[in-house]
Short mmCIF file of C-alpha atoms in Angstrom, two decimals:
data_model
loop_
_atom_site.label_atom_id
_atom_site.label_comp_id
_atom_site.label_asym_id
_atom_site.label_seq_id
_atom_site.Cartn_x
_atom_site.Cartn_y
_atom_site.Cartn_z
CA UNK R 1 73.27 120.91 73.67
CA UNK R 2 71.87 120.04 77.09
CA UNK R 3 74.25 120.04 80.07
CA UNK R 4 75.46 116.61 81.16
CA UNK R 5 73.20 114.90 83.65
CA UNK R 6 76.01 113.20 85.56
CA UNK R 7 79.83 113.20 85.66
CA UNK R 8 80.01 110.08 83.51
CA UNK R 9 78.41 112.09 80.67
CA UNK R 10 81.36 114.51 80.76
CA UNK R 11 83.79 111.63 80.53
CA UNK R 12 81.88 110.03 77.65
CA UNK R 13 81.91 113.37 75.81
CA UNK R 14 85.68 113.61 76.38
CA UNK R 15 86.14 110.11 74.94
CA UNK R 16 84.17 111.14 71.82
CA UNK R 17 86.28 114.27 71.35
CA UNK R 18 89.52 112.37 71.96
CA UNK R 19 88.52 109.71 69.43
CA UNK R 20 87.93 112.39 66.81
CA UNK R 21 91.37 113.78 67.62
CA UNK R 22 92.97 110.38 66.98
CA UNK R 23 91.58 110.46 63.45
CA UNK R 24 93.58 113.57 62.57
CA UNK R 25 96.59 112.99 60.33
CA UNK R 26 99.14 114.75 62.60
CA UNK R 27 100.74 111.54 63.93
CA UNK R 28 100.22 107.87 63.07
CA UNK R 29 97.92 105.99 65.47
CA UNK R 30 99.22 103.96 68.40
CA UNK R 31 98.20 100.49 69.47
CA UNK R 32 97.03 100.01 73.09
CA UNK R 33 100.51 99.04 74.38
CA UNK R 34 102.06 102.06 72.67
CA UNK R 35 99.41 104.28 74.29
CA UNK R 36 100.41 102.88 77.71
CA UNK R 37 104.07 103.54 76.93
CA UNK R 38 103.24 107.07 75.83
CA UNK R 39 101.39 107.69 79.11
CA UNK R 40 104.34 106.39 81.14
CA UNK R 41 106.80 108.60 79.26
CA UNK R 42 104.47 111.61 79.61
CA UNK R 43 104.08 111.04 83.35
CA UNK R 44 107.84 110.74 83.84
CA UNK R 45 108.34 113.92 81.81
CA UNK R 46 105.73 115.77 83.88
CA UNK R 47 107.46 114.66 87.09
CA UNK R 48 110.87 115.57 85.58
CA UNK R 49 112.10 112.00 86.04
CA UNK R 50 114.70 110.46 83.78
CA UNK R 51 113.48 107.43 81.90
CA UNK R 52 115.89 105.30 79.89
CA UNK R 53 115.22 102.58 77.34
CA UNK R 54 116.44 100.08 79.92
CA UNK R 55 113.98 101.48 82.50
CA UNK R 56 111.13 101.00 80.03
CA UNK R 57 112.20 97.48 79.13
CA UNK R 58 112.30 96.63 82.85
CA UNK R 59 108.64 97.52 83.41
CA UNK R 60 107.01 94.11 83.85
CA UNK R 61 103.50 95.53 83.34
CA UNK R 62 104.41 96.30 79.71
CA UNK R 63 105.37 92.74 78.84
CA UNK R 64 108.54 91.17 77.50
CA UNK R 65 111.57 93.46 77.10
CA UNK R 66 111.84 92.60 73.41
CA UNK R 67 108.20 93.64 72.88
CA UNK R 68 108.76 96.94 74.68
CA UNK R 69 111.92 97.59 72.68
CA UNK R 70 110.12 96.96 69.38
CA UNK R 71 107.28 99.30 70.42
CA UNK R 72 109.76 102.04 71.38
CA UNK R 73 111.35 101.66 67.95
CA UNK R 74 107.93 101.82 66.28
CA UNK R 75 106.97 104.91 68.28
CA UNK R 76 110.20 106.63 67.26
CA UNK R 77 109.51 105.85 63.61
CA UNK R 78 105.95 107.17 63.97
CA UNK R 79 107.23 110.43 65.47
CA UNK R 80 105.94 110.06 69.05
CA UNK R 81 109.24 109.54 70.90
CA UNK R 82 112.87 110.52 70.61
CA UNK R 83 115.94 109.09 72.30
CA UNK R 84 118.47 111.54 73.68
CA UNK R 85 122.00 110.97 74.89
CA UNK R 86 122.93 110.83 78.56
CA UNK R 87 126.33 111.11 80.19
CA UNK R 88 126.69 107.37 79.51
CA UNK R 89 126.73 106.89 75.73
CA UNK R 90 125.25 103.40 76.16
CA UNK R 91 122.08 104.71 77.85
CA UNK R 92 119.43 106.64 75.97
CA UNK R 93 116.79 108.84 77.55
CA UNK R 94 113.20 108.35 76.27
CA UNK R 95 111.39 111.64 75.66
CA UNK R 96 108.26 112.93 73.95
CA UNK R 97 108.57 114.70 70.60
CA UNK R 98 107.15 118.18 70.09
CA UNK R 99 104.33 116.59 68.08
CA UNK R 100 103.49 114.29 71.02
CA UNK R 101 103.40 117.31 73.34
CA UNK R 102 101.04 119.06 70.90
CA UNK R 103 98.84 115.96 70.96
CA UNK R 104 98.60 116.21 74.76
CA UNK R 105 97.77 119.91 74.41
CA UNK R 106 94.89 118.97 72.10
CA UNK R 107 93.70 116.26 74.51
CA UNK R 108 93.68 118.84 77.27
CA UNK R 109 91.49 121.10 75.15
CA UNK R 110 89.13 118.16 74.63
CA UNK R 111 88.83 117.77 78.41
CA UNK R 112 87.99 121.42 78.87
CA UNK R 113 85.50 121.36 76.01
CA UNK R 114 83.80 118.25 77.43
CA UNK R 115 83.21 119.99 80.75
CA UNK R 116 81.77 123.08 79.05
CA UNK R 117 79.15 121.29 76.99
#
């Protein structure tokens, strides 16, 4: 394969590889809002920030709290997120599952592969 002519070609190649990854049966697909939620949880995890269900429901950019809550429930059922206890039994911490972390590992490999082709 010819080397990319411009940086946008690398990004387009990454998108192709990432799309193929989404077709794998490891975890059920996410809708666009769930993908945004996943990115927020991943970023908080990377920065070692605590993120509760209440914190997520308070994020105006994600829409109505009830919508966010239903998506968090859906993502738990699909195997993307888990809720863990905090010192306050009424508050739950939102975290990525091991399968979600593996998904990000695979996405990272797609990025590297896109730059090498």
